[in-house]
Amino acid sequence: MTKNALKAADRYLLSPHNLGREELEKALRKLMRRGVDYGDLYFQYARAEGWGLEEGIVKSGSFSIEEGVGVRAVSGEKTAFAYSDDISMDALLDAVRVTRAIGATGRKQKVKTTPRKPPAKLYRADDPLASLDDTAKVQLLERLEAFARAADPRVIQVMAGLAGTWEVVLVARSDGHMAADVRPLVRVSLTVIMEDGGRREQGSAGGGGRFDYGYFTEEKLRGYALDAVRQARVNLEAVAAPAGTMTVVLGPGWPGILLHEAIGHGLEGDFNRKGSSAFSGRIGEQVAARGVTVVDDGSLPDRRGSLTIDDEGNPGARTVLIEDGILTRYMQDMTNARLMGMKPTGNGRRESYAHMPLPRMTNTFMLNGERDPAEIIASVKKGLYAVNFGGGQVDITSGKFVFSASEAYLIENGKVTHPVKGAALIGNGPDALTRISLIGNDMALDPGIGSCGKDGQSVPVGVGQPTLRIDALTVGGTG
């Protein structure tokens, strides 16, 4: 994969602009003068498209090609960064001149690097945009709409979307390491609106990952349509959610978004280096209930959040963050790892060549426990069963969160009963970890729909978890 990716990088990023390894090494030598500890060049070529269908008509469409290079210099805790959408030796040297000024007042420090094995091949390099012609892409969305309308006559509106990207990235570092990656990414999204007796409700579904549009078979599309219609149908029957402190059972898969937001961000290296995370300085301490093991794994094949290499050239990796309730590690990029005396974990990510890398999650999930999900629900006399989530807010420093459930049910005497609407989970991430009392054996990953925002940058991610019972969680409701 590395050799083929380097060939692709040469074809799309270097040769068209009369650049080669010699020119990159020259730019890096100039960058590393005057007290710079570490530097890198990040090249990117990306093609992207999006299609939107509503009421049987393609109402939106986009196609773009972007390319550019970012130049970074690090000295101590200071970072200088410049970028250009012009890939040429002159533009590269201009960016180097701007960036290396950071080292003028710094002291030269040796940056230790660890030799790394070539990364494993996690996904194919095929361009998804070329896997179907434009007519077939529109037909895909039309079939998705037809499946949704056929599922229930109360469906009055269908909005479907198809998106794909194909990018080639190249990282050249001052320690001599050079790595490249070819990254496909696709996603289908569907929202349906149903009306009954003057009441309107909606449901959503979708999926994707690092492959081409061939993944979206008739069976897949029908499944998305049935799931979205089912959610809307459930919400039509929903009653007002109760409010108060109660036992909450979270379903498997996508509800892991709560874990991602309320806990995951607090385990990223920069927040912990600065002491602004609720988990700062707590490695080796028990931060969660026994049995809770949380992993970030960027090395899963074909997953939306996976990376053959991260955006600093390090292989995607599996990092155990919490093991049996004990905090074991933070997610690290190279800068924060060096400043904290730790090793990078393959979590250095950036939205594009125009952004600096940050420690970010990839696929973050909780591992299985031993309990049968039916047993967990049966253990609850009165509570809430949350199956799907919409938006939410989190304060990284305190860990406080508010999440709205887009699909939830009452649990009464050990049985799932009425669907409810308007339920919000309110709590504190680190505290909620200690309130997990039962962990299911049905761990699932999300269908490939997640994106994560941080410091104005958005990157694709994955989440997951088994069924969980959390005791004494605050539920905000309207009933």
GROMACS .gro file of C-alpha atoms in nm:
model
  479
    1MET     CA    1   0.000   0.000   0.000
    2THR     CA    2   0.280   0.242   0.090
    3LYS     CA    3   0.461   0.193  -0.242
    4ASN     CA    4   0.141   0.228  -0.445
    5ALA     CA    5   0.032   0.531  -0.241
    6LEU     CA    6   0.370   0.697  -0.297
    7LYS     CA    7   0.330   0.638  -0.670
    8ALA     CA    8  -0.013   0.801  -0.660
    9ALA     CA    9   0.129   1.093  -0.462
   10ASP     CA   10   0.401   1.140  -0.721
   11ARG     CA   11   0.145   1.125  -1.003
   12TYR     CA   12  -0.104   1.373  -0.857
   13LEU     CA   13   0.103   1.593  -0.624
   14LEU     CA   14   0.467   1.606  -0.728
   15SER     CA   15   0.535   1.529  -1.095
   16PRO     CA   16   0.271   1.770  -1.234
   17HIS     CA   17   0.449   2.049  -1.047
   18ASN     CA   18   0.809   1.944  -1.124
   19LEU     CA   19   0.872   1.835  -0.767
   20GLY     CA   20   1.050   1.528  -0.638
   21ARG     CA   21   1.217   1.396  -0.325
   22GLU     CA   22   1.520   1.619  -0.383
   23GLU     CA   23   1.306   1.936  -0.389
   24LEU     CA   24   1.117   1.830  -0.074
   25GLU     CA   25   1.441   1.761   0.110
   26LYS     CA   26   1.573   2.102   0.005
   27ALA     CA   27   1.262   2.274   0.142
   28LEU     CA   28   1.287   2.080   0.467
   29ARG     CA   29   1.656   2.170   0.510
   30LYS     CA   30   1.568   2.538   0.476
   31LEU     CA   31   1.277   2.495   0.715
   32MET     CA   32   1.493   2.337   0.985
   33ARG     CA   33   1.733   2.629   1.027
   34ARG     CA   34   1.729   2.878   1.316
   35GLY     CA   35   1.619   2.666   1.609
   36VAL     CA   36   1.324   2.474   1.464
   37ASP     CA   37   1.277   2.141   1.645
   38TYR     CA   38   1.057   1.968   1.391
   39GLY     CA   39   0.894   2.040   1.058
   40ASP     CA   40   0.676   1.877   0.797
   41LEU     CA   41   0.517   1.928   0.456
   42TYR     CA   42   0.163   1.805   0.395
   43PHE     CA   43   0.041   1.777   0.036
   44GLN     CA   44  -0.318   1.699  -0.056
   45TYR     CA   45  -0.514   1.641  -0.377
   46ALA     CA   46  -0.890   1.588  -0.332
   47ARG     CA   47  -1.191   1.536  -0.558
   48ALA     CA   48  -1.535   1.561  -0.399
   49GLU     CA   49  -1.896   1.550  -0.511
   50GLY     CA   50  -2.241   1.573  -0.353
   51TRP     CA   51  -2.588   1.497  -0.486
   52GLY     CA   52  -2.916   1.592  -0.319
   53LEU     CA   53  -3.261   1.467  -0.416
   54GLU     CA   54  -3.592   1.601  -0.286
   55GLU     CA   55  -3.942   1.526  -0.411
   56GLY     CA   56  -3.795   1.311  -0.685
   57ILE     CA   57  -3.585   1.596  -0.824
   58VAL     CA   58  -3.210   1.652  -0.797
   59LYS     CA   59  -3.211   1.990  -0.626
   60SER     CA   60  -2.844   2.018  -0.543
   61GLY     CA   61  -2.520   1.902  -0.693
   62SER     CA   62  -2.157   1.988  -0.641
   63PHE     CA   63  -1.816   1.886  -0.768
   64SER     CA   64  -1.478   2.021  -0.665
   65ILE     CA   65  -1.108   1.958  -0.707
   66GLU     CA   66  -0.868   2.098  -0.450
   67GLU     CA   67  -0.497   2.071  -0.402
   68GLY     CA   68  -0.239   2.243  -0.189
   69VAL     CA   69   0.042   2.213   0.061
   70GLY     CA   70   0.075   2.301   0.429
   71VAL     CA   71   0.413   2.378   0.590
   72ARG     CA   72   0.460   2.345   0.965
   73ALA     CA   73   0.750   2.429   1.196
   74VAL     CA   74   0.754   2.347   1.568
   75SER     CA   75   0.984   2.495   1.830
   76GLY     CA   76   0.910   2.398   2.191
   77GLU     CA   77   0.541   2.474   2.246
   78LYS     CA   78   0.528   2.717   1.954
   79THR     CA   79   0.398   2.619   1.613
   80ALA     CA   80   0.411   2.819   1.290
   81PHE     CA   81   0.202   2.717   0.993
   82ALA     CA   82   0.154   2.841   0.638
   83TYR     CA   83  -0.027   2.693   0.341
   84SER     CA   84  -0.072   2.749  -0.030
   85ASP     CA   85  -0.313   2.623  -0.294
   86ASP     CA   86  -0.029   2.663  -0.543
   87ILE     CA   87   0.192   2.356  -0.543
   88SER     CA   88   0.524   2.476  -0.682
   89MET     CA   89   0.881   2.510  -0.560
   90ASP     CA   90   0.847   2.887  -0.537
   91ALA     CA   91   0.525   2.864  -0.330
   92LEU     CA   92   0.680   2.594  -0.113
   93LEU     CA   93   0.987   2.805  -0.036
   94ASP     CA   94   0.771   3.111   0.031
   95ALA     CA   95   0.575   2.911   0.289
   96VAL     CA   96   0.899   2.782   0.438
   97ARG     CA   97   1.033   3.139   0.477
   98VAL     CA   98   0.717   3.249   0.658
   99THR     CA   99   0.705   2.943   0.880
  100ARG     CA  100   1.066   2.904   0.989
  101ALA     CA  101   1.069   3.244   1.159
  102ILE     CA  102   0.931   3.070   1.466
  103GLY     CA  103   1.275   2.929   1.537
  104ALA     CA  104   1.446   3.266   1.559
  105THR     CA  105   1.407   3.287   1.936
  106GLY     CA  106   1.380   2.917   2.015
  107ARG     CA  107   1.641   2.668   2.128
  108LYS     CA  108   1.722   2.366   1.916
  109GLN     CA  109   1.582   2.049   2.072
  110LYS     CA  110   1.629   1.697   1.943
  111VAL     CA  111   1.299   1.539   1.844
  112LYS     CA  112   1.300   1.164   1.906
  113THR     CA  113   1.129   0.949   1.649
  114THR     CA  114   1.058   0.577   1.653
  115PRO     CA  115   1.105   0.366   1.340
  116ARG     CA  116   0.765   0.236   1.231
  117LYS     CA  117   0.660  -0.066   1.029
  118PRO     CA  118   0.490  -0.001   0.696
  119PRO     CA  119   0.118   0.052   0.756
  120ALA     CA  120  -0.132  -0.222   0.679
  121LYS     CA  121  -0.366  -0.184   0.383
  122LEU     CA  122  -0.703  -0.084   0.532
  123TYR     CA  123  -0.902   0.013   0.223
  124ARG     CA  124  -0.883   0.004  -0.154
  125ALA     CA  125  -0.750   0.301  -0.346
  126ASP     CA  126  -1.029   0.306  -0.606
  127ASP     CA  127  -1.189   0.641  -0.686
  128PRO     CA  128  -1.557   0.618  -0.577
  129LEU     CA  129  -1.656   0.912  -0.797
  130ALA     CA  130  -1.568   0.700  -1.101
  131SER     CA  131  -1.746   0.387  -0.978
  132LEU     CA  132  -2.085   0.504  -1.116
  133ASP     CA  133  -2.177   0.741  -1.394
  134ASP     CA  134  -2.392   1.045  -1.315
  135THR     CA  135  -2.712   0.882  -1.437
  136ALA     CA  136  -2.656   0.582  -1.209
  137LYS     CA  137  -2.590   0.811  -0.910
  138VAL     CA  138  -2.924   0.985  -0.962
  139GLN     CA  139  -3.096   0.650  -1.006
  140LEU     CA  140  -2.949   0.532  -0.677
  141LEU     CA  141  -3.115   0.823  -0.497
  142GLU     CA  142  -3.440   0.765  -0.684
  143ARG     CA  143  -3.447   0.401  -0.573
  144LEU     CA  144  -3.384   0.513  -0.216
  145GLU     CA  145  -3.682   0.748  -0.233
  146ALA     CA  146  -3.903   0.481  -0.392
  147PHE     CA  147  -3.820   0.233  -0.116
  148ALA     CA  148  -3.911   0.491   0.150
  149ARG     CA  149  -4.244   0.587  -0.010
  150ALA     CA  150  -4.338   0.222  -0.064
  151ALA     CA  151  -4.275   0.145   0.303
  152ASP     CA  152  -4.561   0.361   0.434
  153PRO     CA  153  -4.826   0.570   0.254
  154ARG     CA  154  -4.795   0.837   0.523
  155VAL     CA  155  -4.451   0.941   0.392
  156ILE     CA  156  -4.502   1.291   0.250
  157GLN     CA  157  -4.144   1.403   0.193
  158VAL     CA  158  -3.814   1.233   0.122
  159MET     CA  159  -3.469   1.394   0.120
  160ALA     CA  160  -3.178   1.178   0.006
  161GLY     CA  161  -2.812   1.257  -0.037
  162LEU     CA  162  -2.507   1.092  -0.186
  163ALA     CA  163  -2.153   1.214  -0.123
  164GLY     CA  164  -1.810   1.090  -0.220
  165THR     CA  165  -1.450   1.201  -0.192
  166TRP     CA  166  -1.119   1.067  -0.316
  167GLU     CA  167  -0.798   1.216  -0.188
  168VAL     CA  168  -0.426   1.158  -0.212
  169VAL     CA  169  -0.205   1.285   0.070
  170LEU     CA  170   0.171   1.297   0.113
  171VAL     CA  171   0.362   1.375   0.432
  172ALA     CA  172   0.733   1.462   0.421
  173ARG     CA  173   0.894   1.510   0.764
  174SER     CA  174   1.216   1.664   0.886
  175ASP     CA  175   1.322   1.331   1.039
  176GLY     CA  176   1.343   1.185   0.687
  177HIS     CA  177   1.015   0.993   0.702
  178MET     CA  178   0.790   1.013   0.398
  179ALA     CA  179   0.448   0.849   0.372
  180ALA     CA  180   0.142   0.870   0.149
  181ASP     CA  181  -0.218   0.754   0.150
  182VAL     CA  182  -0.503   0.724  -0.100
  183ARG     CA  183  -0.837   0.768   0.078
  184PRO     CA  184  -1.183   0.693  -0.063
  185LEU     CA  185  -1.492   0.794   0.137
  186VAL     CA  186  -1.864   0.765   0.056
  187ARG     CA  187  -2.189   0.829   0.239
  188VAL     CA  188  -2.562   0.796   0.174
  189SER     CA  189  -2.809   0.990   0.392
  190LEU     CA  190  -3.188   0.976   0.405
  191THR     CA  191  -3.452   1.175   0.593
  192VAL     CA  192  -3.824   1.105   0.565
  193ILE     CA  193  -4.117   1.308   0.696
  194MET     CA  194  -4.443   1.132   0.779
  195GLU     CA  195  -4.782   1.286   0.853
  196ASP     CA  196  -5.078   1.134   1.034
  197GLY     CA  197  -5.376   1.326   1.165
  198GLY     CA  198  -5.202   1.659   1.121
  199ARG     CA  199  -4.894   1.549   1.316
  200ARG     CA  200  -4.560   1.537   1.138
  201GLU     CA  201  -4.250   1.350   1.247
  202GLN     CA  202  -3.924   1.254   1.083
  203GLY     CA  203  -3.677   0.970   1.076
  204SER     CA  204  -3.323   0.944   0.939
  205ALA     CA  205  -3.081   0.673   0.834
  206GLY     CA  206  -2.774   0.621   0.620
  207GLY     CA  207  -2.429   0.473   0.605
  208GLY     CA  208  -2.093   0.471   0.438
  209GLY     CA  209  -1.723   0.409   0.473
  210ARG     CA  210  -1.395   0.390   0.283
  211PHE     CA  211  -1.504   0.212  -0.033
  212ASP     CA  212  -1.685   0.302  -0.356
  213TYR     CA  213  -2.054   0.339  -0.441
  214GLY     CA  214  -2.080  -0.033  -0.515
  215TYR     CA  215  -2.128  -0.080  -0.142
  216PHE     CA  216  -2.481   0.061  -0.170
  217THR     CA  217  -2.663  -0.248  -0.294
  218GLU     CA  218  -3.041  -0.274  -0.329
  219GLU     CA  219  -3.046  -0.451   0.008
  220LYS     CA  220  -2.850  -0.169   0.174
  221LEU     CA  221  -3.069   0.103   0.026
  222ARG     CA  222  -3.389  -0.078   0.123
  223GLY     CA  223  -3.255  -0.121   0.475
  224TYR     CA  224  -3.183   0.253   0.509
  225ALA     CA  225  -3.533   0.335   0.383
  226LEU     CA  226  -3.705   0.092   0.620
  227ASP     CA  227  -3.503   0.219   0.916
  228ALA     CA  228  -3.582   0.586   0.846
  229VAL     CA  229  -3.953   0.510   0.801
  230ARG     CA  230  -3.956   0.301   1.118
  231GLN     CA  231  -3.807   0.589   1.318
  232ALA     CA  232  -4.065   0.834   1.182
  233ARG     CA  233  -4.346   0.587   1.254
  234VAL     CA  234  -4.223   0.543   1.613
  235ASN     CA  235  -4.209   0.919   1.664
  236LEU     CA  236  -4.566   0.956   1.538
  237GLU     CA  237  -4.672   0.731   1.825
  238ALA     CA  238  -4.447   0.891   2.086
  239VAL     CA  239  -4.575   1.052   2.404
  240ALA     CA  240  -4.405   1.328   2.601
  241ALA     CA  241  -4.087   1.209   2.773
  242PRO     CA  242  -4.083   1.214   3.154
  243ALA     CA  243  -3.827   1.424   3.339
  244GLY     CA  244  -3.620   1.338   3.644
  245THR     CA  245  -3.336   1.119   3.765
  246MET     CA  246  -3.370   0.764   3.641
  247THR     CA  247  -3.194   0.457   3.506
  248VAL     CA  248  -3.104   0.493   3.139
  249VAL     CA  249  -3.026   0.207   2.902
  250LEU     CA  250  -2.832   0.304   2.590
  251GLY     CA  251  -2.868   0.087   2.280
  252PRO     CA  252  -2.568  -0.046   2.083
  253GLY     CA  253  -2.395   0.129   1.793
  254TRP     CA  254  -2.470   0.495   1.723
  255PRO     CA  255  -2.546   0.586   2.088
  256GLY     CA  256  -2.167   0.562   2.122
  257ILE     CA  257  -2.176   0.923   2.000
  258LEU     CA  258  -2.241   1.014   2.363
  259LEU     CA  259  -1.922   0.829   2.460
  260HIS     CA  260  -1.735   1.012   2.181
  261GLU     CA  261  -1.847   1.358   2.283
  262ALA     CA  262  -1.879   1.335   2.660
  263ILE     CA  263  -1.565   1.128   2.721
  264GLY     CA  264  -1.357   1.093   2.404
  265HIS     CA  265  -1.263   1.459   2.359
  266GLY     CA  266  -1.146   1.468   2.719
  267LEU     CA  267  -0.895   1.193   2.637
  268GLU     CA  268  -0.723   1.387   2.356
  269GLY     CA  269  -0.366   1.490   2.431
  270ASP     CA  270  -0.386   1.867   2.388
  271PHE     CA  271  -0.663   1.912   2.646
  272ASN     CA  272  -0.467   1.700   2.895
  273ARG     CA  273  -0.132   1.868   2.832
  274LYS     CA  274  -0.296   2.203   2.903
  275GLY     CA  275  -0.474   2.067   3.211
  276SER     CA  276  -0.816   2.160   3.076
  277SER     CA  277  -0.963   1.809   3.068
  278ALA     CA  278  -1.145   1.637   3.352
  279PHE     CA  279  -0.900   1.347   3.290
  280SER     CA  280  -0.579   1.554   3.316
  281GLY     CA  281  -0.306   1.387   3.522
  282ARG     CA  282  -0.519   1.082   3.597
  283ILE     CA  283  -0.339   0.805   3.406
  284GLY     CA  284  -0.335   0.494   3.626
  285GLU     CA  285  -0.645   0.601   3.817
  286GLN     CA  286  -0.985   0.437   3.811
  287VAL     CA  287  -1.204   0.673   3.610
  288ALA     CA  288  -1.485   0.435   3.514
  289ALA     CA  289  -1.675   0.139   3.652
  290ARG     CA  290  -1.504  -0.199   3.642
  291GLY     CA  291  -1.561  -0.372   3.311
  292VAL     CA  292  -1.548  -0.049   3.110
  293THR     CA  293  -1.283  -0.065   2.836
  294VAL     CA  294  -1.269   0.216   2.579
  295VAL     CA  295  -1.061   0.192   2.262
  296ASP     CA  296  -0.973   0.426   1.976
  297ASP     CA  297  -0.885   0.225   1.669
  298GLY     CA  298  -0.788   0.384   1.340
  299SER     CA  299  -0.677   0.050   1.192
  300LEU     CA  300  -1.018  -0.109   1.126
  301PRO     CA  301  -1.065  -0.202   0.757
  302ASP     CA  302  -1.296   0.018   0.549
  303ARG     CA  303  -1.433   0.214   0.847
  304ARG     CA  304  -1.521   0.583   0.808
  305GLY     CA  305  -1.280   0.693   1.081
  306SER     CA  306  -0.990   0.467   0.979
  307LEU     CA  307  -0.654   0.590   0.845
  308THR     CA  308  -0.376   0.390   0.686
  309ILE     CA  309  -0.156   0.677   0.802
  310ASP     CA  310  -0.263   0.977   1.005
  311ASP     CA  311  -0.196   1.330   0.880
  312GLU     CA  312   0.153   1.327   1.030
  313GLY     CA  313   0.257   1.008   0.849
  314ASN     CA  314   0.215   0.767   1.141
  315PRO     CA  315   0.020   0.440   1.089
  316GLY     CA  316  -0.336   0.423   1.214
  317ALA     CA  317  -0.332   0.230   1.540
  318ARG     CA  318  -0.539   0.070   1.813
  319THR     CA  319  -0.506   0.260   2.141
  320VAL     CA  320  -0.661   0.135   2.464
  321LEU     CA  321  -0.766   0.449   2.652
  322ILE     CA  322  -0.950   0.300   2.949
  323GLU     CA  323  -0.902  -0.064   3.050
  324ASP     CA  324  -1.133  -0.225   3.303
  325GLY     CA  325  -1.212   0.121   3.439
  326ILE     CA  326  -0.846   0.238   3.463
  327LEU     CA  327  -0.725   0.530   3.250
  328THR     CA  328  -0.425   0.399   3.056
  329ARG     CA  329  -0.348   0.646   2.776
  330TYR     CA  330  -0.439   0.962   2.589
  331MET     CA  331  -0.477   1.004   2.212
  332GLN     CA  332  -0.171   1.188   2.083
  333ASP     CA  333  -0.038   1.373   1.784
  334MET     CA  334   0.338   1.422   1.757
  335THR     CA  335   0.360   1.768   1.914
  336ASN     CA  336   0.159   1.698   2.227
  337ALA     CA  337   0.317   1.355   2.267
  338ARG     CA  338   0.666   1.509   2.262
  339LEU     CA  339   0.574   1.780   2.510
  340MET     CA  340   0.415   1.524   2.744
  341GLY     CA  341   0.700   1.272   2.714
  342MET     CA  342   0.469   1.016   2.550
  343LYS     CA  343   0.450   0.836   2.216
  344PRO     CA  344   0.229   0.941   1.924
  345THR     CA  345  -0.073   0.715   1.879
  346GLY     CA  346  -0.159   0.780   1.514
  347ASN     CA  347  -0.422   1.041   1.605
  348GLY     CA  348  -0.272   1.348   1.436
  349ARG     CA  349  -0.553   1.464   1.205
  350ARG     CA  350  -0.637   1.771   0.998
  351GLU     CA  351  -0.932   1.867   0.782
  352SER     CA  352  -0.711   1.963   0.487
  353TYR     CA  353  -0.373   2.100   0.382
  354ALA     CA  354  -0.495   2.441   0.503
  355HIS     CA  355  -0.522   2.322   0.866
  356MET     CA  356  -0.275   2.224   1.137
  357PRO     CA  357  -0.291   1.869   1.278
  358LEU     CA  358  -0.459   1.815   1.614
  359PRO     CA  359  -0.501   1.505   1.831
  360ARG     CA  360  -0.837   1.368   1.714
  361MET     CA  361  -1.041   1.052   1.752
  362THR     CA  362  -1.072   0.794   1.471
  363ASN     CA  363  -1.310   0.507   1.558
  364THR     CA  364  -1.384   0.529   1.931
  365PHE     CA  365  -1.588   0.262   2.106
  366MET     CA  366  -1.649   0.063   2.423
  367LEU     CA  367  -1.578  -0.310   2.420
  368ASN     CA  368  -1.825  -0.585   2.501
  369GLY     CA  369  -1.931  -0.694   2.847
  370GLU     CA  370  -2.095  -1.022   2.936
  371ARG     CA  371  -2.464  -0.939   2.982
  372ASP     CA  372  -2.745  -1.024   2.744
  373PRO     CA  373  -2.917  -0.700   2.630
  374ALA     CA  374  -3.260  -0.844   2.719
  375GLU     CA  375  -3.131  -0.912   3.070
  376ILE     CA  376  -3.018  -0.549   3.103
  377ILE     CA  377  -3.360  -0.414   3.005
  378ALA     CA  378  -3.532  -0.667   3.233
  379SER     CA  379  -3.326  -0.535   3.526
  380VAL     CA  380  -3.485  -0.189   3.505
  381LYS     CA  381  -3.813  -0.129   3.688
  382LYS     CA  382  -3.861   0.225   3.557
  383GLY     CA  383  -3.632   0.406   3.316
  384LEU     CA  384  -3.551   0.520   2.965
  385TYR     CA  385  -3.423   0.318   2.670
  386ALA     CA  386  -3.236   0.549   2.428
  387VAL     CA  387  -3.172   0.396   2.087
  388ASN     CA  388  -3.075   0.696   1.873
  389PHE     CA  389  -2.935   1.043   1.932
  390GLY     CA  390  -2.950   1.375   1.754
  391GLY     CA  391  -2.748   1.682   1.856
  392GLY     CA  392  -2.571   1.756   2.181
  393GLN     CA  393  -2.340   1.992   2.366
  394VAL     CA  394  -2.035   1.913   2.579
  395ASP     CA  395  -1.800   2.119   2.797
  396ILE     CA  396  -1.457   1.953   2.771
  397THR     CA  397  -1.323   2.110   3.092
  398SER     CA  398  -1.607   2.004   3.320
  399GLY     CA  399  -1.732   1.707   3.120
  400LYS     CA  400  -2.092   1.829   3.139
  401PHE     CA  401  -2.314   1.722   2.849
  402VAL     CA  402  -2.668   1.754   2.714
  403PHE     CA  403  -2.782   1.513   2.441
  404SER     CA  404  -3.121   1.489   2.274
  405ALA     CA  405  -3.257   1.141   2.198
  406SER     CA  406  -3.415   1.110   1.854
  407GLU     CA  407  -3.556   0.767   1.936
  408ALA     CA  408  -3.633   0.658   2.291
  409TYR     CA  409  -3.878   0.442   2.488
  410LEU     CA  410  -4.001   0.398   2.841
  411ILE     CA  411  -3.892   0.092   3.034
  412GLU     CA  412  -4.161  -0.023   3.276
  413ASN     CA  413  -4.124  -0.330   3.495
  414GLY     CA  414  -3.842  -0.467   3.282
  415LYS     CA  415  -4.018  -0.420   2.949
  416VAL     CA  416  -3.983  -0.163   2.670
  417THR     CA  417  -4.321   0.008   2.636
  418HIS     CA  418  -4.421   0.349   2.492
  419PRO     CA  419  -4.198   0.553   2.262
  420VAL     CA  420  -4.127   0.901   2.398
  421LYS     CA  421  -4.039   1.233   2.239
  422GLY     CA  422  -3.836   1.524   2.370
  423ALA     CA  423  -3.600   1.326   2.597
  424ALA     CA  424  -3.261   1.480   2.674
  425LEU     CA  425  -2.981   1.318   2.871
  426ILE     CA  426  -2.803   1.556   3.107
  427GLY     CA  427  -2.493   1.469   3.301
  428ASN     CA  428  -2.117   1.470   3.341
  429GLY     CA  429  -1.906   1.241   3.122
  430PRO     CA  430  -1.651   1.125   3.382
  431ASP     CA  431  -1.927   1.083   3.640
  432ALA     CA  432  -2.145   0.887   3.395
  433LEU     CA  433  -1.857   0.644   3.339
  434THR     CA  434  -1.869   0.550   3.707
  435ARG     CA  435  -2.246   0.493   3.693
  436ILE     CA  436  -2.232   0.219   3.430
  437SER     CA  437  -2.361  -0.089   3.609
  438LEU     CA  438  -2.428  -0.341   3.329
  439ILE     CA  439  -2.251  -0.389   2.994
  440GLY     CA  440  -2.403  -0.589   2.711
  441ASN     CA  441  -2.239  -0.843   2.481
  442ASP     CA  442  -2.376  -0.684   2.161
  443MET     CA  443  -2.113  -0.422   2.075
  444ALA     CA  444  -2.181  -0.262   1.736
  445LEU     CA  445  -2.020   0.017   1.538
  446ASP     CA  446  -2.224   0.294   1.380
  447PRO     CA  447  -2.322   0.256   1.012
  448GLY     CA  448  -2.062   0.505   0.891
  449ILE     CA  449  -2.222   0.848   0.923
  450GLY     CA  450  -2.022   1.038   1.187
  451SER     CA  451  -1.825   1.360   1.157
  452CYS     CA  452  -1.647   1.539   1.440
  453GLY     CA  453  -1.579   1.908   1.483
  454LYS     CA  454  -1.293   2.060   1.682
  455ASP     CA  455  -1.130   2.402   1.658
  456GLY     CA  456  -1.321   2.469   1.337
  457GLN     CA  457  -1.203   2.148   1.170
  458SER     CA  458  -1.430   1.861   1.067
  459VAL     CA  459  -1.307   1.503   1.012
  460PRO     CA  460  -1.487   1.169   0.957
  461VAL     CA  461  -1.509   0.944   1.262
  462GLY     CA  462  -1.668   0.624   1.385
  463VAL     CA  463  -1.833   0.539   1.717
  464GLY     CA  464  -1.972   0.229   1.884
  465GLN     CA  465  -2.067   0.052   2.205
  466PRO     CA  466  -2.272  -0.237   2.343
  467THR     CA  467  -2.599  -0.194   2.530
  468LEU     CA  468  -2.526  -0.011   2.858
  469ARG     CA  469  -2.715   0.049   3.179
  470ILE     CA  470  -2.632   0.382   3.347
  471ASP     CA  471  -2.780   0.444   3.690
  472ALA     CA  472  -2.921   0.772   3.821
  473LEU     CA  473  -2.882   0.986   3.509
  474THR     CA  474  -3.079   1.309   3.472
  475VAL     CA  475  -3.339   1.303   3.195
  476GLY     CA  476  -3.491   1.627   3.073
  477GLY     CA  477  -3.836   1.581   2.923
  478THR     CA  478  -4.162   1.751   2.839
  479GLY     CA  479  -4.399   1.524   3.026
   0.00000   0.00000   0.00000
